[in-house]
Coordinates of N, CA and C and ligand atoms in Angstrom, one line a residue:
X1 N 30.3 3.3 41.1 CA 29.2 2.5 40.9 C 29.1 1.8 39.6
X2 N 29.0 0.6 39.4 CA 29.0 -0.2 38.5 C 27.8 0.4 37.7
X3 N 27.8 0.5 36.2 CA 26.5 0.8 35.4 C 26.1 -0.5 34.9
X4 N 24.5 -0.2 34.8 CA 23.8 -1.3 34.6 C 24.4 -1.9 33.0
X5 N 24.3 -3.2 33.2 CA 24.1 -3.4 31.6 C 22.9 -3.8 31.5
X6 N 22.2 -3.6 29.7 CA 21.5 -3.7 29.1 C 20.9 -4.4 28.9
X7 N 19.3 -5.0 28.9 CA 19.1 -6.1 28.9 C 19.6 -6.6 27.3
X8 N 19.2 -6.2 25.9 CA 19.8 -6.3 24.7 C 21.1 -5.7 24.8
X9 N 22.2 -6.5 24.5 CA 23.8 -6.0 24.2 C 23.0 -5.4 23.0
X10 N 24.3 -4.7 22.1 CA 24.7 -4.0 21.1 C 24.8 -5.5 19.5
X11 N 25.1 -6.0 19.9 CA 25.7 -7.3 19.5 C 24.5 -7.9 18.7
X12 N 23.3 -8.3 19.9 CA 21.7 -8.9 19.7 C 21.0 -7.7 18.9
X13 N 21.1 -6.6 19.0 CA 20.2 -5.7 18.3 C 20.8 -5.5 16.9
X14 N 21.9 -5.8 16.8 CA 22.7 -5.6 15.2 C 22.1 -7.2 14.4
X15 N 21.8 -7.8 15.3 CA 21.9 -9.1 14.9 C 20.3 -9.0 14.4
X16 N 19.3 -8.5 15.2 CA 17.6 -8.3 15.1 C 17.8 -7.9 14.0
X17 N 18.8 -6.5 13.1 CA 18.4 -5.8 12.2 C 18.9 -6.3 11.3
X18 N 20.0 -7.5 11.2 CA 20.5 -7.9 9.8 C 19.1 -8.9 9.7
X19 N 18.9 -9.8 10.8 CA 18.0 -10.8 10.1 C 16.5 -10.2 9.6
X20 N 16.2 -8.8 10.1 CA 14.5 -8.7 9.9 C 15.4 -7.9 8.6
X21 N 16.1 -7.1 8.6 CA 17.1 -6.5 7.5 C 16.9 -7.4 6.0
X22 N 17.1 -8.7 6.3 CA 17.1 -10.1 5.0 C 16.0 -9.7 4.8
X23 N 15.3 -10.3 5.8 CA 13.6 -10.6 4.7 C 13.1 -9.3 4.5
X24 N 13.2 -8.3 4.8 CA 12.7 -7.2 4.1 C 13.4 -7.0 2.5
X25 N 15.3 -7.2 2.8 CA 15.6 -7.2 1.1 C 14.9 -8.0 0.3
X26 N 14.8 -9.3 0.9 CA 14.4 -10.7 0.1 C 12.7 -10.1 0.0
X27 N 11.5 -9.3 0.3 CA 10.7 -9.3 -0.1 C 11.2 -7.8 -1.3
X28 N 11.9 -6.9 -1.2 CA 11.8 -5.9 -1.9 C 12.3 -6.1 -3.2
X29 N 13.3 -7.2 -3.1 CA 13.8 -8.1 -4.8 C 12.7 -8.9 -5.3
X30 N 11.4 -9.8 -4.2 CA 10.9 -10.6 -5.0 C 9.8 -9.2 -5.5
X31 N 9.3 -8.0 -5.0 CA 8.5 -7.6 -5.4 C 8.8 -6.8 -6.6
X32 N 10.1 -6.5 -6.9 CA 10.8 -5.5 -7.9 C 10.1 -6.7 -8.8
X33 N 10.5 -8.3 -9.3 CA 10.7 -9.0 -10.0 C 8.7 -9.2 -10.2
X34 N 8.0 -9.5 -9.3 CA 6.6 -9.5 -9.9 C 6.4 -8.1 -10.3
X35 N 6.2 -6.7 -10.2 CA 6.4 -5.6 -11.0 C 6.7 -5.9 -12.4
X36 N 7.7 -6.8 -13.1 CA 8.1 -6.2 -13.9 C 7.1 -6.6 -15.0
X37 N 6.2 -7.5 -14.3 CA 5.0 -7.8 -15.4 C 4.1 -6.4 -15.8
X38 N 4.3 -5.3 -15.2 CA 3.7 -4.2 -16.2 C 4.3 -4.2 -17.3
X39 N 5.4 -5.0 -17.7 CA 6.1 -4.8 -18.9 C 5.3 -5.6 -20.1
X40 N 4.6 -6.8 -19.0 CA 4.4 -7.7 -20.2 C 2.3 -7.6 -20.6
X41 N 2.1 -6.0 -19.6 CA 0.2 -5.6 -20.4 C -0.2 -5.4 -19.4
X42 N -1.8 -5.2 -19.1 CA -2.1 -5.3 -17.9 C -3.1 -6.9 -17.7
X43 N -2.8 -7.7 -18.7 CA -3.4 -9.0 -18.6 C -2.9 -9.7 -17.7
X44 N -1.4 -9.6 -17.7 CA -0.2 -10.5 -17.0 C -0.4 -10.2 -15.6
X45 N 0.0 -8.7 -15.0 CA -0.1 -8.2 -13.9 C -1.7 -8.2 -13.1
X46 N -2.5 -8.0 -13.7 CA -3.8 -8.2 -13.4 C -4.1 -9.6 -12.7
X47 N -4.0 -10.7 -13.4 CA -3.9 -11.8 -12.6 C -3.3 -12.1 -12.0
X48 N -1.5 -11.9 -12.2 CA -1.1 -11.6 -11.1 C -1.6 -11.6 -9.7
X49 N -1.8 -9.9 -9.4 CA -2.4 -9.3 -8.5 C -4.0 -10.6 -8.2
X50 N -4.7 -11.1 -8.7 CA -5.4 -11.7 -8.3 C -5.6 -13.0 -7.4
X51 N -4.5 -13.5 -8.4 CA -3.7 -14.6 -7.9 C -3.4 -14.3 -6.6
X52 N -2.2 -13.3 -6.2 CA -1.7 -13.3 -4.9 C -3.3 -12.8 -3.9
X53 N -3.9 -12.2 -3.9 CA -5.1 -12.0 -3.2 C -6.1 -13.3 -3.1
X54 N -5.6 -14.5 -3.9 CA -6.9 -15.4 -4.2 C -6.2 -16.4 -3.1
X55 N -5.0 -16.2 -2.5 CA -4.3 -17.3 -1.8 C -4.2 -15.8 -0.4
X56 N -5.6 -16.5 0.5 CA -5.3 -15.3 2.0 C -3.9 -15.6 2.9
X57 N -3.6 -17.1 3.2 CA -3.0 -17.4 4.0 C -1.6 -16.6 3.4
X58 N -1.2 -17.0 2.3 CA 0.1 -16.5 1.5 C 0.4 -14.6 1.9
X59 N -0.9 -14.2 1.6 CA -0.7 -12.9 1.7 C -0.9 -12.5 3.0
X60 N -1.6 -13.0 3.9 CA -1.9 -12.4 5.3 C -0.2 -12.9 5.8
X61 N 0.1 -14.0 5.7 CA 1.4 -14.9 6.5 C 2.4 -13.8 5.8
X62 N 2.5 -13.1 4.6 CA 3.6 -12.2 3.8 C 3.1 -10.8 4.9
X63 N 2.5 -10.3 5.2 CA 2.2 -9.0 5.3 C 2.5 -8.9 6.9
X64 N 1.7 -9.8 7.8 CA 2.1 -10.2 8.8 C 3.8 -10.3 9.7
X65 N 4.1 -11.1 8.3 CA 5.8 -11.9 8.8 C 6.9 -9.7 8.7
X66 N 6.2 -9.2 7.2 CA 7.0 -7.9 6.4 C 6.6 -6.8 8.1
X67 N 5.2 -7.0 8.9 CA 4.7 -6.1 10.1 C 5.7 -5.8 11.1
X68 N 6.2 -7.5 11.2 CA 7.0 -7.5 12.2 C 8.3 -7.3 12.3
X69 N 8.7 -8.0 11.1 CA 10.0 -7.7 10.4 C 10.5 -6.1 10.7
X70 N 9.5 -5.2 10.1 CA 9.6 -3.4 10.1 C 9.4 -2.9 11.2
X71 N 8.9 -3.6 12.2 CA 8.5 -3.0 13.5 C 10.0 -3.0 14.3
X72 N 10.9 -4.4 14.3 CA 11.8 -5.1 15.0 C 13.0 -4.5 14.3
X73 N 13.4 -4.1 13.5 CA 14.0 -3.3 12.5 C 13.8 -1.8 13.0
X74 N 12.9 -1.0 12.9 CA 12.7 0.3 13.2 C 13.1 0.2 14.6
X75 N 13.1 -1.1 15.8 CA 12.7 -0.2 17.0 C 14.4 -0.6 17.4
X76 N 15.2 -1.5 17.0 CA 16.5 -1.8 16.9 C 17.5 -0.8 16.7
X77 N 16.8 0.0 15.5 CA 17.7 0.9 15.2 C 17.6 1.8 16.1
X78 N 16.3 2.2 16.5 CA 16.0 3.6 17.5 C 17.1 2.9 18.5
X79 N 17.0 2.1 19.0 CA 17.7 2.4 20.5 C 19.4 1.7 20.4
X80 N 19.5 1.5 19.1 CA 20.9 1.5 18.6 C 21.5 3.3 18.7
X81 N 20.4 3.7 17.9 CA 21.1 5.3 18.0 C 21.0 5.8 19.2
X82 N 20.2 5.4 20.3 CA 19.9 6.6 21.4 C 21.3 6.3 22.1
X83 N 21.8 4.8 22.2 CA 22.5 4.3 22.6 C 24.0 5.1 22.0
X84 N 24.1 5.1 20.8 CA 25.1 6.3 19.9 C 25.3 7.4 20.2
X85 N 24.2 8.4 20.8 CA 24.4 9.3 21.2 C 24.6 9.5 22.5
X86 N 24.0 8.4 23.5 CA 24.8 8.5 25.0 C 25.6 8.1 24.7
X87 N 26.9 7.4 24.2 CA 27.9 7.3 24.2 C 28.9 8.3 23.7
X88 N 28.2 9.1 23.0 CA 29.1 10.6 22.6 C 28.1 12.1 22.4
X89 N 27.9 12.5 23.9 CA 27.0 13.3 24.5 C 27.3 14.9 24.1
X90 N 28.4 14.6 23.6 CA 28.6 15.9 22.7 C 28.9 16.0 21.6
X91 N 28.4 17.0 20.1 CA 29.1 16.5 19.2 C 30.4 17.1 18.8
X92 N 30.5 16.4 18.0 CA 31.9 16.8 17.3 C 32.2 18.0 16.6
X93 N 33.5 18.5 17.1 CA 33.4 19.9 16.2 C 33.5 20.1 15.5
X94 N 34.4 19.1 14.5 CA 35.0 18.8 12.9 C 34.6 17.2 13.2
X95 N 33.7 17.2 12.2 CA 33.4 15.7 11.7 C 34.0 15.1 10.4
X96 N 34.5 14.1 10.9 CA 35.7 13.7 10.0 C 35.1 12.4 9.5
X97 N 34.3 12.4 8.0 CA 33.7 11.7 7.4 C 34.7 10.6 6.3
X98 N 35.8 10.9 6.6 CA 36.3 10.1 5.2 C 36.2 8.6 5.3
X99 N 35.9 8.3 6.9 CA 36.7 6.6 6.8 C 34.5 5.9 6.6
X100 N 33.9 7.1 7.0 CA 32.2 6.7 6.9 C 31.8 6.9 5.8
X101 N 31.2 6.1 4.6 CA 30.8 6.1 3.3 C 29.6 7.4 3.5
X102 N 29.2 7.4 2.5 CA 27.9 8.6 2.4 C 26.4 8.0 2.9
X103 N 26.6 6.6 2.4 CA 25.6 5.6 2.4 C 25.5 5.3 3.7
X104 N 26.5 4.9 4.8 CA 26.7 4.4 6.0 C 26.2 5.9 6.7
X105 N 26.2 6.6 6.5 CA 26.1 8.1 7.5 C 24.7 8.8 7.4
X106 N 24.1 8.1 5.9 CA 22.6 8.3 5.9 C 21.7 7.4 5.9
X107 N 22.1 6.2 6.6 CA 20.9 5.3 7.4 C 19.9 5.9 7.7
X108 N 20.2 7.2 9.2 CA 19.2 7.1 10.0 C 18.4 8.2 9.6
X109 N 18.6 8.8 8.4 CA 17.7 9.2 7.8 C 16.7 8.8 6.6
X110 N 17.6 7.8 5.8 CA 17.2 7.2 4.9 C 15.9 6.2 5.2
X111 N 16.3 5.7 6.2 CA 15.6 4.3 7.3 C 14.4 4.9 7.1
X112 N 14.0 6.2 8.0 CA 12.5 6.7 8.6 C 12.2 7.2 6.9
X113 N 13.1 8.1 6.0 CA 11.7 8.1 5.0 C 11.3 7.0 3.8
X114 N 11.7 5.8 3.9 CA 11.1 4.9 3.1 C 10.1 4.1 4.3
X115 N 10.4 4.3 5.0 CA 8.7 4.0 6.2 C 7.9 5.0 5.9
X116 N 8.7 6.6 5.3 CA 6.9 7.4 4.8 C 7.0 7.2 3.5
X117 N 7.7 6.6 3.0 CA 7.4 6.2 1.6 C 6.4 5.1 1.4
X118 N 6.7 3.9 2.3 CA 5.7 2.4 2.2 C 4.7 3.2 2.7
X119 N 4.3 3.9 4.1 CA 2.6 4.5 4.4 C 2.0 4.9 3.6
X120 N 3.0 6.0 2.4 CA 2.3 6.3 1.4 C 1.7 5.7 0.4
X121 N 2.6 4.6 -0.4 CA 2.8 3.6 -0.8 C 1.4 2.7 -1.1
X122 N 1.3 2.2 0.7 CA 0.3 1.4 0.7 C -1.3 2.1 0.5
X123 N -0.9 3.1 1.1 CA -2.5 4.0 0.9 C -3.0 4.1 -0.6
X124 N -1.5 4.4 -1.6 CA -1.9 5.1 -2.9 C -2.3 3.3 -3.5
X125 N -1.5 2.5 -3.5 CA -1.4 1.7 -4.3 C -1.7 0.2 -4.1
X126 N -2.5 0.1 -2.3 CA -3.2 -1.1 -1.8 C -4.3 -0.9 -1.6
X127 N -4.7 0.3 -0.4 CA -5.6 1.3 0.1 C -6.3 1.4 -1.3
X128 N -5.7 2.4 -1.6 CA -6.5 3.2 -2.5 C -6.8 4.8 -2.2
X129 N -6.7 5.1 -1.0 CA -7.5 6.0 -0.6 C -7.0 7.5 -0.9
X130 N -5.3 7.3 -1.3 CA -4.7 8.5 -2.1 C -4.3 8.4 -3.6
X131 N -5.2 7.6 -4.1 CA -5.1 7.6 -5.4 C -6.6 8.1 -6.0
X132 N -5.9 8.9 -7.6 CA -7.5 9.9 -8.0 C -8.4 8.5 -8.6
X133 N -8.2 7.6 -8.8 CA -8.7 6.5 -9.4 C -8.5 5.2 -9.1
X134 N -8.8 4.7 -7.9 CA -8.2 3.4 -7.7 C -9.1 2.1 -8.1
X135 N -8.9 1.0 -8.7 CA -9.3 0.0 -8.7 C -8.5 -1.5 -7.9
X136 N -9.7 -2.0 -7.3 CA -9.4 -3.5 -6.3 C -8.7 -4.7 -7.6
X137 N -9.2 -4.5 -8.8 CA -9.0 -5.7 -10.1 C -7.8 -5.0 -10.8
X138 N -8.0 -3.9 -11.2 CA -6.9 -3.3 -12.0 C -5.6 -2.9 -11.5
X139 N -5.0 -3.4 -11.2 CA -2.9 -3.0 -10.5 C -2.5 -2.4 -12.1
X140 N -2.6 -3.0 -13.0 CA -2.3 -2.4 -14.6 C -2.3 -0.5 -14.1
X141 N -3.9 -0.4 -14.2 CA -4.1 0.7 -14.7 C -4.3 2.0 -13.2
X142 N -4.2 1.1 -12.1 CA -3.4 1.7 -10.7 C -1.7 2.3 -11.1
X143 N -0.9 1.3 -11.6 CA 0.3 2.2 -11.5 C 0.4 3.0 -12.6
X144 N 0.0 2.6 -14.0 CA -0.4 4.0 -14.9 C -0.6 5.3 -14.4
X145 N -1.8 4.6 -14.1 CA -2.7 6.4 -13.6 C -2.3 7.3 -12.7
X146 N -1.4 6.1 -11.6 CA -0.2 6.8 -10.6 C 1.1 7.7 -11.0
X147 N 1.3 6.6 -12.0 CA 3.0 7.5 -12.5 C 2.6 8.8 -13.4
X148 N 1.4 8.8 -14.3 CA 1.4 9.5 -15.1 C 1.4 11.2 -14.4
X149 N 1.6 11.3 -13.2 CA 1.6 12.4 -12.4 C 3.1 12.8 -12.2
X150 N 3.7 13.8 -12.8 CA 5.1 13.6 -12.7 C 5.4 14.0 -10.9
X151 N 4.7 14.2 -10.1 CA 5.1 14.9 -9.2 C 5.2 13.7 -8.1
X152 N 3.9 12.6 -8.0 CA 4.3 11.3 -7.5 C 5.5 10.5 -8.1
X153 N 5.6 10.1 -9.5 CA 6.9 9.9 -10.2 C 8.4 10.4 -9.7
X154 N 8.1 11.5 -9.6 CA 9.5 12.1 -9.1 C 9.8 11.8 -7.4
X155 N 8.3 11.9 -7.0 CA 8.9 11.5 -5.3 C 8.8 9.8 -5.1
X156 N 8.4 9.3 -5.9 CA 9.1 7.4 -6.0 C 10.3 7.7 -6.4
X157 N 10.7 8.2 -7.3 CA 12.0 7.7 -8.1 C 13.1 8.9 -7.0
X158 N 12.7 9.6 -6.1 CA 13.4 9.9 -4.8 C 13.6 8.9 -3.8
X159 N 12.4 8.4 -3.7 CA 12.4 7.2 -2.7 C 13.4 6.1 -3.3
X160 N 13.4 5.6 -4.1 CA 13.8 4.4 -4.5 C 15.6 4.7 -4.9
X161 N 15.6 6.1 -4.8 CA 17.4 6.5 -4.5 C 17.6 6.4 -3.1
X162 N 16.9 6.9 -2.4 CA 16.9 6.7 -0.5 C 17.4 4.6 -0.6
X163 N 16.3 4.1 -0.8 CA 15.9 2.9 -1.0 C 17.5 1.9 -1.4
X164 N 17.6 2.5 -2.4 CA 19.4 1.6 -2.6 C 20.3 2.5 -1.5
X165 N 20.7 3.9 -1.5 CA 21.5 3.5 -0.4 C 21.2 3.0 1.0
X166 N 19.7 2.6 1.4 CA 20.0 1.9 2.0 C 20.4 0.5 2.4
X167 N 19.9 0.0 1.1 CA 19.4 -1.2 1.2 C 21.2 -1.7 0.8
X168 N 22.3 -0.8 0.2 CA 23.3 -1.4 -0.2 C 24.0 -1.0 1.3
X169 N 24.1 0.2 1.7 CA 24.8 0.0 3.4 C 24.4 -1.1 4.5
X170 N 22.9 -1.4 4.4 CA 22.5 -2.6 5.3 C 23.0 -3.5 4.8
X171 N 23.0 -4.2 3.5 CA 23.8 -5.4 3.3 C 24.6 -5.5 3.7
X172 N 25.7 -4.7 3.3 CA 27.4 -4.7 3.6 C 27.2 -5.2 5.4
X173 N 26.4 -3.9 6.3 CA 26.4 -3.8 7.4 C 26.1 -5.3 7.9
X174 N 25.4 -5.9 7.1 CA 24.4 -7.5 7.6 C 25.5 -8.4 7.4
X175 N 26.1 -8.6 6.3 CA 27.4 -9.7 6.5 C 28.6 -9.5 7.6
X176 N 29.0 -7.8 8.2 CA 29.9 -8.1 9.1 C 29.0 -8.1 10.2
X177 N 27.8 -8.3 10.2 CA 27.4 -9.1 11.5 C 27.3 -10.2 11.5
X178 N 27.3 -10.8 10.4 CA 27.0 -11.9 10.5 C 28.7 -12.4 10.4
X179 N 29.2 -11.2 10.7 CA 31.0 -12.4 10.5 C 31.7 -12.8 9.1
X180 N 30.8 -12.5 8.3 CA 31.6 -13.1 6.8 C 32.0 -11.6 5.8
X181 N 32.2 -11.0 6.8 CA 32.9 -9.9 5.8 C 34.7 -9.2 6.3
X182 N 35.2 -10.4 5.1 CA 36.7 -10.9 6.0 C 37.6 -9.8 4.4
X183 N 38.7 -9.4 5.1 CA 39.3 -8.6 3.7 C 39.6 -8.9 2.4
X184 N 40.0 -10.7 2.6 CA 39.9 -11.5 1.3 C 38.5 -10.7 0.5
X185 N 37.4 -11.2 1.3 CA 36.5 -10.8 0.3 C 35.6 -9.9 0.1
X186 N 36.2 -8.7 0.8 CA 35.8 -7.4 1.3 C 35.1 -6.5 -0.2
X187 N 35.9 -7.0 -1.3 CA 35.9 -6.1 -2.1 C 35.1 -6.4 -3.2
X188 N 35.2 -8.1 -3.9 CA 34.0 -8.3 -4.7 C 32.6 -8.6 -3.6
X189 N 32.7 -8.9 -2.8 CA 31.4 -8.7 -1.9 C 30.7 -7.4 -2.0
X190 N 31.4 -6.1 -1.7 CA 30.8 -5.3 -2.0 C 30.2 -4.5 -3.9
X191 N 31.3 -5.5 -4.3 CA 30.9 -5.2 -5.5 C 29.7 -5.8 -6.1
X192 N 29.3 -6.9 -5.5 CA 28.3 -7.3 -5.3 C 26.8 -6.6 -4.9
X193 N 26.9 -6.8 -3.7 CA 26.1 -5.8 -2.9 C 25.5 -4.3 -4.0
X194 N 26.6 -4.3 -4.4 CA 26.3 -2.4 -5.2 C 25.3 -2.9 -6.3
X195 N 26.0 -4.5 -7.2 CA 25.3 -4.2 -8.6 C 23.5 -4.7 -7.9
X196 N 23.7 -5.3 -7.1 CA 22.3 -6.0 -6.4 C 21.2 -4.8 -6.2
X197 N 21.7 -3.9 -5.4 CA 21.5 -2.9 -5.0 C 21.0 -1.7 -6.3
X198 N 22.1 -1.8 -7.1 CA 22.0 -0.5 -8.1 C 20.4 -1.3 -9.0
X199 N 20.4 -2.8 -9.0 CA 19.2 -3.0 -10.5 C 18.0 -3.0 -9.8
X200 N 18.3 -3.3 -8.0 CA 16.6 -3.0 -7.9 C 16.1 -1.4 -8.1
X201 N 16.9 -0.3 -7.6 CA 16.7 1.5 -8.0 C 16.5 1.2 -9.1
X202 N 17.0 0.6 -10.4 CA 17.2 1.1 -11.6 C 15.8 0.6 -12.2
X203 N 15.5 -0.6 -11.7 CA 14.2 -1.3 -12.4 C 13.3 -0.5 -11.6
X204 N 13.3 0.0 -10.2 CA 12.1 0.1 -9.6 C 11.8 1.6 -10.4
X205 N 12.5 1.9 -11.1 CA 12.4 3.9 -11.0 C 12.3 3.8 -12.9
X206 N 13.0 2.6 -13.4 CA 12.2 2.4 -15.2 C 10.4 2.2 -14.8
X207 N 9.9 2.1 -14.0 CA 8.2 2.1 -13.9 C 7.9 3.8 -14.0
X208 N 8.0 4.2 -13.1 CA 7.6 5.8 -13.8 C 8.1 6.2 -14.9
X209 N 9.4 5.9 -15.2 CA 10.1 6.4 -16.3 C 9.2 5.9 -17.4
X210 N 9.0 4.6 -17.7 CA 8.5 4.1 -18.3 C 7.1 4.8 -18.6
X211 N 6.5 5.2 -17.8 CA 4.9 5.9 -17.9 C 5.2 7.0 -18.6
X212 N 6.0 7.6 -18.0 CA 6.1 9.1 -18.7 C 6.2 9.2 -19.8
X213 N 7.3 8.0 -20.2 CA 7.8 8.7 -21.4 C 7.2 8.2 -22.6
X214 N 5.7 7.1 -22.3 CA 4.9 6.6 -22.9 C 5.2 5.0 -23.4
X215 N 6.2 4.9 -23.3 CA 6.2 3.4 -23.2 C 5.4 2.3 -22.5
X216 N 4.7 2.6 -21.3 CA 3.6 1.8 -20.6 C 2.2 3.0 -20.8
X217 N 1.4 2.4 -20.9 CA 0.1 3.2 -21.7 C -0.8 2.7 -21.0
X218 N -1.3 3.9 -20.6 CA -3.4 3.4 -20.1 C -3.7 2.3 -21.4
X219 N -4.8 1.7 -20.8 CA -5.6 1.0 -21.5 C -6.7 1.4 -22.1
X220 N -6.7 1.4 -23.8 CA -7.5 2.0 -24.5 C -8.9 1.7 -24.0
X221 N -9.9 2.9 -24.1 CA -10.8 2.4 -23.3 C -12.5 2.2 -25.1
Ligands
HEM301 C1 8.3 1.8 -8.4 C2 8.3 0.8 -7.6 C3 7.1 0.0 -7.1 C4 5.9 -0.2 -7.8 C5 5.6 0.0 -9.2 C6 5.1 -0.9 -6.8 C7 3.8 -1.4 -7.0 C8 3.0 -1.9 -6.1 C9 1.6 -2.3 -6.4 C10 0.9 -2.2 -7.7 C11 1.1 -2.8 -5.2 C12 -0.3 -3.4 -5.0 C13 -0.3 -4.8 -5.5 C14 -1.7 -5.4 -5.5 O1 -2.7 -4.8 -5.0 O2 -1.9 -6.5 -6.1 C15 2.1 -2.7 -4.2 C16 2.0 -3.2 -2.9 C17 3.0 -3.1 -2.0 N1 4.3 -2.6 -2.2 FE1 5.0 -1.8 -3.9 N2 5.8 -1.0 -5.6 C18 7.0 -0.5 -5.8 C19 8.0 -0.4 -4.8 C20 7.9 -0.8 -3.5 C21 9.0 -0.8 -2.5 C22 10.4 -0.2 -2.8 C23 8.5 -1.3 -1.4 C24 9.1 -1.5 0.0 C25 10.1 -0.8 0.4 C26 7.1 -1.7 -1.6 C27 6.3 -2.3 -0.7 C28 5.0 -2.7 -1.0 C29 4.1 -3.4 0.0 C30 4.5 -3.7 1.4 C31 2.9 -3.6 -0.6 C32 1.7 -4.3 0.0 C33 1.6 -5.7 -0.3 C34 0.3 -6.3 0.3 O3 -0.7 -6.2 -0.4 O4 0.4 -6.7 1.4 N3 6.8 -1.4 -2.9 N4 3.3 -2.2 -4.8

């Protein structure tokens, strides 16, 4: 008996995750890059944050497009893997990891906890509602008052190691779907990918660092 095919090949669902894949990197670089205005007070970042809430359509059309983007992405991958595992209904006795990077092998765990990283994320630092002090005007003295807790600090700057390997295995993974990852350019491509990858971890995890070690400071009151 013939088995059914799928209504999504394998092919289309690789293809859903590189493109909702893009705009999630492309929102996670432009957000690293507005952050880095905690560097420059909380005058800079404060209006910032104002600014982006003073324009609805911008931010409802961003949050909206990032909803679906994460939805179409998480649900790609689920039935990518279920799909993985009917196709090899037993495992292996000796898993033979050398030709699978570390990064390629911990997708499908890396994937699900930066989705409990953003839930948290959003509660502590949009919400409000798990933060000891939150303010709707102050983003300044929101991520202060956040980092200055070494124990949330330490579980960002975990997250944000989850965070690059994934975000540097999905790229790689996104250009050979997309066909342009040919051996000519196999190798500065990736070298690419890595430094892209390494400066958003590195800047996003100098924010706590930064708190701790007193270099970004509450505001005198
Ligand atoms: C240490 C690194 C990060 C810091 C300091 C940070 C800081 C912030 C702050 C202060 C806000 C609230 C902005 C406002 O109310 O004006 C925010 C919102 C947000 N952040 Fe982050 N963030 C970091 C990393 C990330 C990462 C890695 C992601 C995604 C994987 C992310 C996703 C979001 C989202 C989705 C929002 C909500 C935007 C909205 O209002 O719709 N953040 N972040």
């Amino acid at each position: 008996m013939a088995s059914e095919k799928p209504v999504l090949g394998s092919i289309a669902l690789k293809s859903v995750m590189a493109l909702t894949g893009l705009v999630l990197y492309g929102f996670v670089f432009v957000h690293m890059v507005g952050n880095l205005q905690v560097y420059s007070g909380p005058e800079k970042i404060n209006k910032y944050g104002a600014l982006l809430k003073s324009l609805p359509p911008l931010l409802w059309g961003t949050r909206i497009t990032l909803l679906v983007a994460v939805a179409l992405h998480a649900v790609a991958a689920f039935i990518l893997w279920r799909r993985n595992l009917a196709a090899r209904p037993v495992g292996y006795d000796h898993q033979n990891f050398q030709a699978a990077k570390v990064t390629s092998r911990t997708m499908y765990w890396t994937g699900p906890m930066i989705g409990l990283f953003v839930v948290y994320h959003l509660l502590h630092l949009t919400v409000g509602s798990v933060h000891p002090s939150f303010s709707h005007t102050d983003v300044y003295s929101n991520v202060v008052i956040a980092f200055s807790n070494p124990a949330v600090s330490l579980f960002y700057i975990l997250a944000m190691v989850a965070l690059g390997f994934h975000i540097f295995h999905g790229s790689v993974s996104l250009f050979q779907t997309l066909g342009l990852r040919t051996p000519k350019y196999e190798k500065p491509l990736r070298a690419v990918l890595l430094v892209v990858s390494t400066v958003i971890v590195v800047v996003n995890i100098s924010f706590p660092i930064a708190v701790l070690a007193g270099l970004v400071r509450p505001v005198a009151s």
